[in-house]
């Protein structure tokens, strides 16, 4: 974890958290993500697990699908994926395979597990994204957790 987020990281994480709130209001799990290239948010995605009846419809995998269709690997290597919660093992794998070069997250996977408990809606794995990325053949810069209280607030009352 870096000591404090940059102003830009704080700005984009706040947007990812707002997307998580939007996802919740749409009837999905409260997760949101966005892709930033050259200091500009170019893509965004919400969780769609419930409304699309798709267990892989996490905000990050939805964003990776959009990003892979929209940008080449050279561009994605320079991109940052901002997410309201640390990418799970599945999402971390998708980020790795896409070629995205940097991930910044708000709520840690361990903190999410503490919020969700044993909810069947979100069987959270205790596997940090840094561990998944470290098993790969290319580096991915990771920063977070940041803005924990703000990110956790979107989850309050959802999982119980």
mmCIF file of C-alpha atoms in Angstrom:
data_model
loop_
_atom_site.group_PDB
_atom_site.id
_atom_site.type_symbol
_atom_site.label_atom_id
_atom_site.label_comp_id
_atom_site.label_asym_id
_atom_site.label_seq_id
_atom_site.Cartn_x
_atom_site.Cartn_y
_atom_site.Cartn_z
ATOM 1 C CA UNK A 1 0.000 0.000 0.000
ATOM 2 C CA UNK A 2 1.254 3.450 -0.881
ATOM 3 C CA UNK A 3 1.059 6.005 1.919
ATOM 4 C CA UNK A 4 -1.561 8.262 0.288
ATOM 5 C CA UNK A 5 -3.320 8.390 -3.062
ATOM 6 C CA UNK A 6 -2.451 11.108 -5.557
ATOM 7 C CA UNK A 7 -5.077 13.727 -6.295
ATOM 8 C CA UNK A 8 -5.768 11.967 -9.609
ATOM 9 C CA UNK A 9 -6.080 8.558 -7.952
ATOM 10 C CA UNK A 10 -8.474 10.003 -5.364
ATOM 11 C CA UNK A 11 -10.584 11.625 -8.102
ATOM 12 C CA UNK A 12 -10.918 8.451 -10.159
ATOM 13 C CA UNK A 13 -11.510 6.201 -7.150
ATOM 14 C CA UNK A 14 -14.336 8.521 -6.107
ATOM 15 C CA UNK A 15 -15.850 7.986 -9.564
ATOM 16 C CA UNK A 16 -15.450 4.197 -9.246
ATOM 17 C CA UNK A 17 -17.233 4.312 -5.889
ATOM 18 C CA UNK A 18 -20.037 6.376 -7.465
ATOM 19 C CA UNK A 19 -20.347 3.663 -10.137
ATOM 20 C CA UNK A 20 -20.626 1.081 -7.347
ATOM 21 C CA UNK A 21 -23.515 3.060 -5.888
ATOM 22 C CA UNK A 22 -25.112 3.242 -9.359
ATOM 23 C CA UNK A 23 -24.706 -0.527 -9.680
ATOM 24 C CA UNK A 24 -26.444 -1.063 -6.356
ATOM 25 C CA UNK A 25 -29.306 1.243 -7.325
ATOM 26 C CA UNK A 26 -29.725 -0.774 -10.535
ATOM 27 C CA UNK A 27 -30.228 -3.964 -8.500
ATOM 28 C CA UNK A 28 -26.707 -5.357 -8.760
ATOM 29 C CA UNK A 29 -23.880 -5.870 -6.310
ATOM 30 C CA UNK A 30 -22.196 -2.567 -5.331
ATOM 31 C CA UNK A 31 -19.051 -2.574 -7.464
ATOM 32 C CA UNK A 32 -17.836 -0.149 -10.130
ATOM 33 C CA UNK A 33 -14.721 0.297 -12.261
ATOM 34 C CA UNK A 34 -13.298 2.663 -14.848
ATOM 35 C CA UNK A 35 -10.375 2.770 -17.243
ATOM 36 C CA UNK A 36 -8.118 5.806 -17.444
ATOM 37 C CA UNK A 37 -5.758 6.566 -20.314
ATOM 38 C CA UNK A 38 -3.657 9.718 -20.422
ATOM 39 C CA UNK A 39 -5.419 11.184 -17.403
ATOM 40 C CA UNK A 40 -8.885 10.759 -18.923
ATOM 41 C CA UNK A 41 -11.613 8.284 -17.966
ATOM 42 C CA UNK A 42 -12.361 6.521 -21.252
ATOM 43 C CA UNK A 43 -14.526 3.566 -20.157
ATOM 44 C CA UNK A 44 -16.658 2.643 -17.175
ATOM 45 C CA UNK A 45 -18.544 -0.423 -16.027
ATOM 46 C CA UNK A 46 -20.784 -1.574 -13.226
ATOM 47 C CA UNK A 47 -21.470 -4.990 -11.796
ATOM 48 C CA UNK A 48 -24.158 -6.891 -13.740
ATOM 49 C CA UNK A 49 -24.248 -10.229 -11.905
ATOM 50 C CA UNK A 50 -27.906 -9.967 -10.876
ATOM 51 C CA UNK A 51 -29.524 -8.172 -13.816
ATOM 52 C CA UNK A 52 -27.733 -10.271 -16.446
ATOM 53 C CA UNK A 53 -27.760 -13.478 -14.403
ATOM 54 C CA UNK A 54 -24.024 -13.838 -15.064
ATOM 55 C CA UNK A 55 -21.633 -14.869 -12.312
ATOM 56 C CA UNK A 56 -18.752 -13.344 -14.309
ATOM 57 C CA UNK A 57 -20.447 -9.945 -14.581
ATOM 58 C CA UNK A 58 -18.158 -8.233 -12.113
ATOM 59 C CA UNK A 59 -17.434 -4.557 -12.782
ATOM 60 C CA UNK A 60 -13.781 -5.291 -13.565
ATOM 61 C CA UNK A 61 -14.451 -8.145 -15.985
ATOM 62 C CA UNK A 62 -17.130 -6.071 -17.701
ATOM 63 C CA UNK A 63 -14.611 -3.244 -18.022
ATOM 64 C CA UNK A 64 -11.848 -5.557 -19.290
ATOM 65 C CA UNK A 65 -14.184 -6.864 -22.012
ATOM 66 C CA UNK A 66 -14.918 -3.304 -23.147
ATOM 67 C CA UNK A 67 -11.267 -2.294 -22.935
ATOM 68 C CA UNK A 68 -10.034 -5.303 -24.909
ATOM 69 C CA UNK A 69 -12.483 -4.525 -27.704
ATOM 70 C CA UNK A 70 -11.616 -0.821 -27.730
ATOM 71 C CA UNK A 71 -7.837 -0.616 -27.249
ATOM 72 C CA UNK A 72 -4.714 -2.486 -28.261
ATOM 73 C CA UNK A 73 -2.309 -4.080 -25.800
ATOM 74 C CA UNK A 74 0.214 -1.233 -26.153
ATOM 75 C CA UNK A 75 -2.442 1.274 -25.080
ATOM 76 C CA UNK A 76 -3.728 -0.942 -22.283
ATOM 77 C CA UNK A 77 -0.207 -1.323 -20.888
ATOM 78 C CA UNK A 78 -0.332 2.439 -20.203
ATOM 79 C CA UNK A 79 -3.862 2.325 -18.746
ATOM 80 C CA UNK A 80 -5.014 2.327 -15.138
ATOM 81 C CA UNK A 81 -8.045 0.391 -13.960
ATOM 82 C CA UNK A 82 -9.688 2.079 -10.970
ATOM 83 C CA UNK A 83 -12.079 -0.018 -8.948
ATOM 84 C CA UNK A 84 -14.250 0.446 -5.893
ATOM 85 C CA UNK A 85 -12.991 -2.829 -4.390
ATOM 86 C CA UNK A 86 -9.862 -4.887 -4.868
ATOM 87 C CA UNK A 87 -10.204 -7.182 -7.884
ATOM 88 C CA UNK A 88 -11.087 -10.773 -6.975
ATOM 89 C CA UNK A 89 -9.030 -13.675 -8.329
ATOM 90 C CA UNK A 90 -11.218 -13.937 -11.466
ATOM 91 C CA UNK A 91 -11.033 -10.215 -12.170
ATOM 92 C CA UNK A 92 -7.303 -10.136 -11.462
ATOM 93 C CA UNK A 93 -6.833 -12.869 -14.055
ATOM 94 C CA UNK A 94 -8.853 -10.873 -16.582
ATOM 95 C CA UNK A 95 -6.807 -7.734 -15.874
ATOM 96 C CA UNK A 96 -3.605 -9.724 -16.289
ATOM 97 C CA UNK A 97 -4.662 -11.260 -19.602
ATOM 98 C CA UNK A 98 -5.877 -7.911 -20.963
ATOM 99 C CA UNK A 99 -2.481 -6.273 -20.606
ATOM 100 C CA UNK A 100 -3.681 -3.401 -18.380
ATOM 101 C CA UNK A 101 -0.609 -2.006 -16.633
ATOM 102 C CA UNK A 102 -1.902 -0.540 -13.386
ATOM 103 C CA UNK A 103 -4.689 -1.167 -10.866
ATOM 104 C CA UNK A 104 -5.827 1.212 -8.128
ATOM 105 C CA UNK A 105 -8.504 0.070 -5.689
ATOM 106 C CA UNK A 106 -10.478 1.447 -2.766
ATOM 107 C CA UNK A 107 -11.754 -1.325 -0.468
ATOM 108 C CA UNK A 108 -9.424 -4.284 0.137
ATOM 109 C CA UNK A 109 -10.577 -7.860 -0.504
ATOM 110 C CA UNK A 110 -10.060 -8.652 3.187
ATOM 111 C CA UNK A 111 -12.183 -5.652 4.152
ATOM 112 C CA UNK A 112 -14.888 -6.746 1.717
ATOM 113 C CA UNK A 113 -14.906 -10.207 3.269
ATOM 114 C CA UNK A 114 -15.420 -8.614 6.683
ATOM 115 C CA UNK A 115 -18.463 -6.753 5.278
ATOM 116 C CA UNK A 116 -20.028 -9.614 3.327
ATOM 117 C CA UNK A 117 -19.301 -12.424 5.751
ATOM 118 C CA UNK A 118 -20.509 -15.780 4.458
ATOM 119 C CA UNK A 119 -23.015 -14.260 2.022
ATOM 120 C CA UNK A 120 -23.877 -16.641 -0.813
ATOM 121 C CA UNK A 121 -24.214 -13.538 -3.000
ATOM 122 C CA UNK A 122 -20.491 -12.838 -2.717
ATOM 123 C CA UNK A 123 -18.347 -15.836 -1.731
ATOM 124 C CA UNK A 124 -15.253 -13.652 -1.402
ATOM 125 C CA UNK A 125 -11.862 -15.356 -1.687
ATOM 126 C CA UNK A 126 -9.043 -14.371 0.633
ATOM 127 C CA UNK A 127 -6.628 -13.935 -2.270
ATOM 128 C CA UNK A 128 -5.116 -10.483 -2.798
ATOM 129 C CA UNK A 129 -4.764 -9.257 -6.373
ATOM 130 C CA UNK A 130 -1.068 -8.663 -5.753
ATOM 131 C CA UNK A 131 -0.665 -12.415 -5.166
ATOM 132 C CA UNK A 132 -2.459 -13.259 -8.420
ATOM 133 C CA UNK A 133 -0.431 -10.707 -10.405
ATOM 134 C CA UNK A 134 2.851 -11.914 -8.854
ATOM 135 C CA UNK A 135 2.203 -15.366 -10.354
ATOM 136 C CA UNK A 136 2.192 -13.848 -13.848
ATOM 137 C CA UNK A 137 4.987 -13.176 -16.307
ATOM 138 C CA UNK A 138 4.576 -9.410 -16.488
ATOM 139 C CA UNK A 139 4.431 -6.775 -13.783
ATOM 140 C CA UNK A 140 1.240 -4.926 -12.914
ATOM 141 C CA UNK A 141 1.528 -1.911 -10.662
ATOM 142 C CA UNK A 142 -0.981 -2.006 -7.802
ATOM 143 C CA UNK A 143 -1.972 0.810 -5.439
ATOM 144 C CA UNK A 144 -4.480 0.622 -2.625
ATOM 145 C CA UNK A 145 -6.445 0.234 -0.537
ATOM 146 C CA UNK A 146 -7.564 3.877 -0.459
ATOM 147 C CA UNK A 147 -10.775 5.689 0.528
ATOM 148 C CA UNK A 148 -11.851 2.670 2.569
ATOM 149 C CA UNK A 149 -14.654 4.323 4.530
ATOM 150 C CA UNK A 150 -16.177 5.880 1.418
ATOM 151 C CA UNK A 151 -15.988 2.563 -0.436
ATOM 152 C CA UNK A 152 -17.393 0.575 2.504
ATOM 153 C CA UNK A 153 -20.358 2.950 2.838
ATOM 154 C CA UNK A 154 -21.757 1.726 -0.503
ATOM 155 C CA UNK A 155 -21.954 -1.792 0.969
ATOM 156 C CA UNK A 156 -23.642 -0.925 4.277
ATOM 157 C CA UNK A 157 -26.912 -2.829 4.616
ATOM 158 C CA UNK A 158 -26.514 -4.585 1.273
ATOM 159 C CA UNK A 159 -25.174 -8.002 2.308
ATOM 160 C CA UNK A 160 -27.381 -8.592 5.346
#
